[in-house]
PDB file of C-alpha atoms and ligand atoms in Angstrom:
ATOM      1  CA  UNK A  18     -14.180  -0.155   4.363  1.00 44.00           C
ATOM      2  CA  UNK A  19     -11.385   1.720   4.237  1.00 48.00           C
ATOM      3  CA  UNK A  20      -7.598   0.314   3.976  1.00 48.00           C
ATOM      4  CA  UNK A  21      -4.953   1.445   6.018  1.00 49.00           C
ATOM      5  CA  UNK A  22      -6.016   2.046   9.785  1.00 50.00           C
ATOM      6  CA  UNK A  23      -3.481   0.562  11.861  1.00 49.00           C
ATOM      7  CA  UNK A  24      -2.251   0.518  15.250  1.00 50.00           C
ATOM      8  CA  UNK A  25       1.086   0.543  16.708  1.00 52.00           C
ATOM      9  CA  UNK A  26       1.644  -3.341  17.512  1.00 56.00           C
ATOM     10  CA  UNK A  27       0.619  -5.616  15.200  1.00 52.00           C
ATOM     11  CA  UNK A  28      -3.088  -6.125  14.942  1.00 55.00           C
ATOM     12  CA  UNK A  29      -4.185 -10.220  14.643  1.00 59.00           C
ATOM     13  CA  UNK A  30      -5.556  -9.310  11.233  1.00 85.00           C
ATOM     14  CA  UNK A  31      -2.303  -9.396   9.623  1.00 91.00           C
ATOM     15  CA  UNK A  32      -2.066 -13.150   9.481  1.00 92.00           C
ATOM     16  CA  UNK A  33      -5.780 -13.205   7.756  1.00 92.00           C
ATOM     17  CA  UNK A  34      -4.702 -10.465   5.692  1.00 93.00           C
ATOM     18  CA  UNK A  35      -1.528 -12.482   4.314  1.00 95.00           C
ATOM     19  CA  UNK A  36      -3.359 -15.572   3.980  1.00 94.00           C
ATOM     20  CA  UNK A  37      -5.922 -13.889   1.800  1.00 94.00           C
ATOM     21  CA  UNK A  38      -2.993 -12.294  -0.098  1.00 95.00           C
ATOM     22  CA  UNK A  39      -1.864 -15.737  -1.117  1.00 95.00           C
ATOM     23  CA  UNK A  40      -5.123 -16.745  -2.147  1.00 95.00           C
ATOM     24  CA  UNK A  41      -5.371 -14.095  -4.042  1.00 93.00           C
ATOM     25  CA  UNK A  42      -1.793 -14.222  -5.575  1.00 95.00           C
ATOM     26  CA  UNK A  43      -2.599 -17.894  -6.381  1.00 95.00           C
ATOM     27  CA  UNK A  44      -5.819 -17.027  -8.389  1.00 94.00           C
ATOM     28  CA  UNK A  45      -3.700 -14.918 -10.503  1.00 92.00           C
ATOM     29  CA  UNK A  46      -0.881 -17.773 -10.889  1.00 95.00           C
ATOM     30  CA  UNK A  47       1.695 -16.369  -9.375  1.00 95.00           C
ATOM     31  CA  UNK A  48       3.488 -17.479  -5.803  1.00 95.00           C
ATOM     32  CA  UNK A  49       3.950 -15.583  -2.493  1.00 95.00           C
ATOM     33  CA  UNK A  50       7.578 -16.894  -2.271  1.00 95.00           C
ATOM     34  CA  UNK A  51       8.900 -16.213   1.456  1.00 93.00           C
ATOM     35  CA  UNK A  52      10.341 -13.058   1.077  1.00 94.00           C
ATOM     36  CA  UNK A  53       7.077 -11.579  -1.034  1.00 96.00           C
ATOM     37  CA  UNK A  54       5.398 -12.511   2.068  1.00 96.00           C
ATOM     38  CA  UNK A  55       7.637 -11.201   4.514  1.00 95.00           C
ATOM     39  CA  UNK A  56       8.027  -7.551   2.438  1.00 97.00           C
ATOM     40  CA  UNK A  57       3.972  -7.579   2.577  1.00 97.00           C
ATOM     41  CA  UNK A  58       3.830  -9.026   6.357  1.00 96.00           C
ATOM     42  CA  UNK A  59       6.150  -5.513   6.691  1.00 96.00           C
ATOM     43  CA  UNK A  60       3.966  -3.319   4.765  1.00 97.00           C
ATOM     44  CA  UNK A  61       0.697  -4.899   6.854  1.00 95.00           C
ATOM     45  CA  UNK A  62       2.157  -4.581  10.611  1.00 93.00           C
ATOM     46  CA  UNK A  63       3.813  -0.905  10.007  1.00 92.00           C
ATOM     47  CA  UNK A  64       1.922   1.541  11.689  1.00 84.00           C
ATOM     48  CA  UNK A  65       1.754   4.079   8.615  1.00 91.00           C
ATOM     49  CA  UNK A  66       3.134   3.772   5.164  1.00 95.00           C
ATOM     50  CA  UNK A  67       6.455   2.377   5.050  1.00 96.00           C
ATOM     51  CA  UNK A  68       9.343   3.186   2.677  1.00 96.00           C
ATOM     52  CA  UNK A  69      11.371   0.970   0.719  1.00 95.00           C
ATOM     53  CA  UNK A  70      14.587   1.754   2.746  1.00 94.00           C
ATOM     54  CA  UNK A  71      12.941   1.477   6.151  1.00 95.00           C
ATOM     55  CA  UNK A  72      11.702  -2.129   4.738  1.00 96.00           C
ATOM     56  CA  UNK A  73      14.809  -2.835   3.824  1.00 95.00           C
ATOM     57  CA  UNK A  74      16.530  -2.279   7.003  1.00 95.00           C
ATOM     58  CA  UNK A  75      13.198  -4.280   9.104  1.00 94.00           C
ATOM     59  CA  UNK A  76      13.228  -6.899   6.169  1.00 93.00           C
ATOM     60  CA  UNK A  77      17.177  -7.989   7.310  1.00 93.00           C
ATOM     61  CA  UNK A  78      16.704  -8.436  10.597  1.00 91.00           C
ATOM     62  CA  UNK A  79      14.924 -11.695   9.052  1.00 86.00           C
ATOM     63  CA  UNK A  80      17.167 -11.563   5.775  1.00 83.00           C
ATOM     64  CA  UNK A  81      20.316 -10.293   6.776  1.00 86.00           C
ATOM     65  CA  UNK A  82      21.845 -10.698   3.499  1.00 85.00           C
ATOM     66  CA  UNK A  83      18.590  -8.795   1.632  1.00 87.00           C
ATOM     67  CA  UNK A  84      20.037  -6.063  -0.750  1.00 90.00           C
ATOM     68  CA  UNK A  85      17.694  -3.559  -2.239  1.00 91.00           C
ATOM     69  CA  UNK A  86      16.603  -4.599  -5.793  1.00 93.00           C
ATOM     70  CA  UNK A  87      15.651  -8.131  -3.411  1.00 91.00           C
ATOM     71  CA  UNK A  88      13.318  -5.863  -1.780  1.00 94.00           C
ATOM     72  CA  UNK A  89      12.443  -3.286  -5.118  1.00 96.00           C
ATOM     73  CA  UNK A  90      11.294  -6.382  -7.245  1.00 96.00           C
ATOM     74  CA  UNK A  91       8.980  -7.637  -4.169  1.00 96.00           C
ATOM     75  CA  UNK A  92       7.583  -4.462  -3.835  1.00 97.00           C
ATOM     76  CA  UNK A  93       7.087  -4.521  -7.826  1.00 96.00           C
ATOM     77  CA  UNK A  94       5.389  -7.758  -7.469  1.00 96.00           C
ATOM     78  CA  UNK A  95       2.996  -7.026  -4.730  1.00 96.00           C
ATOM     79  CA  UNK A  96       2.271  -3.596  -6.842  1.00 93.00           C
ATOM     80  CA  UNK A  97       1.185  -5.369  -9.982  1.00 91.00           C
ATOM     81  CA  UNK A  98      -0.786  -7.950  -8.054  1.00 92.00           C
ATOM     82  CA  UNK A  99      -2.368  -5.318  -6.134  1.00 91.00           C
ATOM     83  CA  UNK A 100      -1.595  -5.943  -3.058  1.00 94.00           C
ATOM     84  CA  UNK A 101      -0.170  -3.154  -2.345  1.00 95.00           C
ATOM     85  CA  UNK A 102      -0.225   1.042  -3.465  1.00 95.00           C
ATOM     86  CA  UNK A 103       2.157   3.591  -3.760  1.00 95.00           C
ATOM     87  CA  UNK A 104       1.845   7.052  -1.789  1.00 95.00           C
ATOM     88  CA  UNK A 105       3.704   9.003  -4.131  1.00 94.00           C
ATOM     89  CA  UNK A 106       3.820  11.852  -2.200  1.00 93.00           C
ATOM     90  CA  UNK A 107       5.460   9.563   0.747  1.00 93.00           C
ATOM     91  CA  UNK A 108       7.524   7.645  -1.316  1.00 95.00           C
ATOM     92  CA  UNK A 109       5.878   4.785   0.754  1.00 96.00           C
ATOM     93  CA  UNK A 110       3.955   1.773   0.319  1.00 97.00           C
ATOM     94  CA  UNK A 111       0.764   0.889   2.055  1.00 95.00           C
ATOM     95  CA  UNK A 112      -1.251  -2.512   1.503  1.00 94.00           C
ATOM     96  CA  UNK A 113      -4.444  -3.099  -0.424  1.00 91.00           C
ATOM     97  CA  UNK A 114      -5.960  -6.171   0.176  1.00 84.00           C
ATOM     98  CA  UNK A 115      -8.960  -7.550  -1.508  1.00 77.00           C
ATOM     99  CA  UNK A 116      -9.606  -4.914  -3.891  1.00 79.00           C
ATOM    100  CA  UNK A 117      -9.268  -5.453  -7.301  1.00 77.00           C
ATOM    101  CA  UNK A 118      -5.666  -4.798  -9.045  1.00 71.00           C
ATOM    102  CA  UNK A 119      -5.226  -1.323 -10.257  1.00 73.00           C
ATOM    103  CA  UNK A 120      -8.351  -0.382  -9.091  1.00 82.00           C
ATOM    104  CA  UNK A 121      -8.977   3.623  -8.519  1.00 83.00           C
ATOM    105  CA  UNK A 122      -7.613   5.061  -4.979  1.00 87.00           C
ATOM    106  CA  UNK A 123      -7.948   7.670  -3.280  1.00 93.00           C
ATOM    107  CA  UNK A 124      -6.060   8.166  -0.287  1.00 95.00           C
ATOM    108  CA  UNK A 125      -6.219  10.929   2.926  1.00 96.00           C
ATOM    109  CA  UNK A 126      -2.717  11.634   4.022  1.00 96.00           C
ATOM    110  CA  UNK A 127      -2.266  13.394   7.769  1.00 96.00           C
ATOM    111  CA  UNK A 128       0.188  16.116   7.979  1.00 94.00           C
ATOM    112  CA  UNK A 129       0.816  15.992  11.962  1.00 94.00           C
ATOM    113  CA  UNK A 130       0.542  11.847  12.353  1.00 92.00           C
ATOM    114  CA  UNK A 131       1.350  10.742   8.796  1.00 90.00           C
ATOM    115  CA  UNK A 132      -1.722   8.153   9.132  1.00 92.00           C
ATOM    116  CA  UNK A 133      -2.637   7.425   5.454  1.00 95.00           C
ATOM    117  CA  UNK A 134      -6.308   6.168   4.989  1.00 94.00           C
ATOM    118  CA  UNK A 135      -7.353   4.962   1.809  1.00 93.00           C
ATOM    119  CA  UNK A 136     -10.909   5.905   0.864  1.00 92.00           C
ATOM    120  CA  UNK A 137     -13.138   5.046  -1.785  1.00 87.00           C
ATOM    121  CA  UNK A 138     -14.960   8.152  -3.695  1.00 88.00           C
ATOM    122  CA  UNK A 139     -16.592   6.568  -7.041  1.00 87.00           C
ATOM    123  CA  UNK A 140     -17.896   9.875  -7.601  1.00 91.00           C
ATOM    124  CA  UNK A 141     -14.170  11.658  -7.705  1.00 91.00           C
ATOM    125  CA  UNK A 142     -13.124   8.721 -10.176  1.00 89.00           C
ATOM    126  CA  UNK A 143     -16.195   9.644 -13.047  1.00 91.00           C
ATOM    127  CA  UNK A 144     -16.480  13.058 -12.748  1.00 93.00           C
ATOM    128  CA  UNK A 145     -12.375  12.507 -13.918  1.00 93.00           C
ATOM    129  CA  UNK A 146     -13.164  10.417 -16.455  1.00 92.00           C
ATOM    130  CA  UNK A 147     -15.614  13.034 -17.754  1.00 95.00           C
ATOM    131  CA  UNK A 148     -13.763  15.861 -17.819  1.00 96.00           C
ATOM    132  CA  UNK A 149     -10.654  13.463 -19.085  1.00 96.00           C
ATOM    133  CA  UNK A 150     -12.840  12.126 -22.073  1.00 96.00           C
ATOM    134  CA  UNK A 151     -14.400  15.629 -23.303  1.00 97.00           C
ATOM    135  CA  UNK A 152     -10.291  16.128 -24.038  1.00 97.00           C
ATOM    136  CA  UNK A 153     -10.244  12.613 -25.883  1.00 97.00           C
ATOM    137  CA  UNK A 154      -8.286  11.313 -22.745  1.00 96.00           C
ATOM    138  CA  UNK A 155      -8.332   8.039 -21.688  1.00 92.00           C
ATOM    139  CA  UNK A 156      -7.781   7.241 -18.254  1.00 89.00           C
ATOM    140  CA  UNK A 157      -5.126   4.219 -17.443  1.00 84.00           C
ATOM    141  CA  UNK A 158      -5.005   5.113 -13.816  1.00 82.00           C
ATOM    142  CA  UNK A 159      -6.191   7.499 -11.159  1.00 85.00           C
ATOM    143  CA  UNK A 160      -4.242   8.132  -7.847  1.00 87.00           C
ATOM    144  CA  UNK A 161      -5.407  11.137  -5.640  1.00 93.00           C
ATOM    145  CA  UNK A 162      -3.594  11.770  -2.821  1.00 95.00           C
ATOM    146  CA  UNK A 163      -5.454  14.347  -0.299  1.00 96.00           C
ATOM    147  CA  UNK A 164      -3.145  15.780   2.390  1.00 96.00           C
ATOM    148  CA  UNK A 165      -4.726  17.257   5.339  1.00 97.00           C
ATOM    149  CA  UNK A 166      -5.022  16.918   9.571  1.00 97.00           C
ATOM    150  CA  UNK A 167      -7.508  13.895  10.389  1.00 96.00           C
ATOM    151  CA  UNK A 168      -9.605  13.722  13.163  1.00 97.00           C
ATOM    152  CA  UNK A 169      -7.970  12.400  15.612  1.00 96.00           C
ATOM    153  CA  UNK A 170      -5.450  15.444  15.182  1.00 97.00           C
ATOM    154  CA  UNK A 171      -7.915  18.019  14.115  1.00 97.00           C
ATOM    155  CA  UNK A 172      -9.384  17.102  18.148  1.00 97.00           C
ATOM    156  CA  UNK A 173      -6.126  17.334  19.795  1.00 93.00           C
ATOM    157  CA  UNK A 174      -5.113  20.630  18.116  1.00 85.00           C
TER     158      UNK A 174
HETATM  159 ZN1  LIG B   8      -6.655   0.097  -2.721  1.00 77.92          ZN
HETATM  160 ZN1  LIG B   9      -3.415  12.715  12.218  1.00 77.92          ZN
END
């Protein structure tokens, strides 16, 4: 299935999404304090990826008093537990839930609606580690990040 489809209000989903999130978080031994939660209940409701200053300034109309390493080291933690991914090229963070932590992503990035869609192309991720291992390479982690027009735009053009 692939991540990342979201609408413009917040779809009922997010509260299954967050309660899987701490079950997950849990397994691993950590804790979804409050404001973890809140940062990821952010990332889950925005429409595309979100960046960490446009969090910042949604995250204090809950936290008024939220400064930005508050929000950098939540973002850190819901990166390592893999929660969450980072669209380099957006500078933006999208969620990732129920996949496993530092898994390989690839993600489709639209150009006219900035919808990001995260995809899953097993194929892309070995013919990589071929060609990576015939160097003596070894792979830690793989991020591709495709930009292009989706459908929805490619029909309205
Ligand atoms: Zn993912
Ligand atoms: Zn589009």
């Amino acid at each position: 299935m692939p991540e990342g489809k979201r609408g413009p209000t917040e779809p009922p989903s997010v509260a299954a999404k967050l309660a899987q999130a701490q079950a997950i978080v849990e397994a691993q031994g950590g804790r979804l304090t409050t404001l973890r939660r809140e940062v990821l209940r952010l990332i889950l409701a925005a429409e595309t990826p979100i960046g960490a200053y446009d969090l910042l300034a949604r995250l204090r109309e809950s936290h008024g008093n939220a400064a930005p390493p508050t929000v950098y080291r939540a973002l850190d933690f819901l990166l390592v537990s893999g929660l969450i991914h980072r669209i380099t090229r957006l500078s933006a963070f999208m969620a990732c839930i129920g996949h496993e932590p530092g898994h390989a992503a690839q993600f489709l990035i639209c150009r006219d609606c900035g919808e990001v869609v995260e995809i899953a192309a097993p194929a892309v991720t070995a013919a990589l580690k071929s060609a990576a291992s015939q160097r003596g390479f070894t792979i830690a982690g793989a991020t591709i990040e495709a930009e292009g027009v989706c459908a929805a735009c490619a029909a309205r053009a």
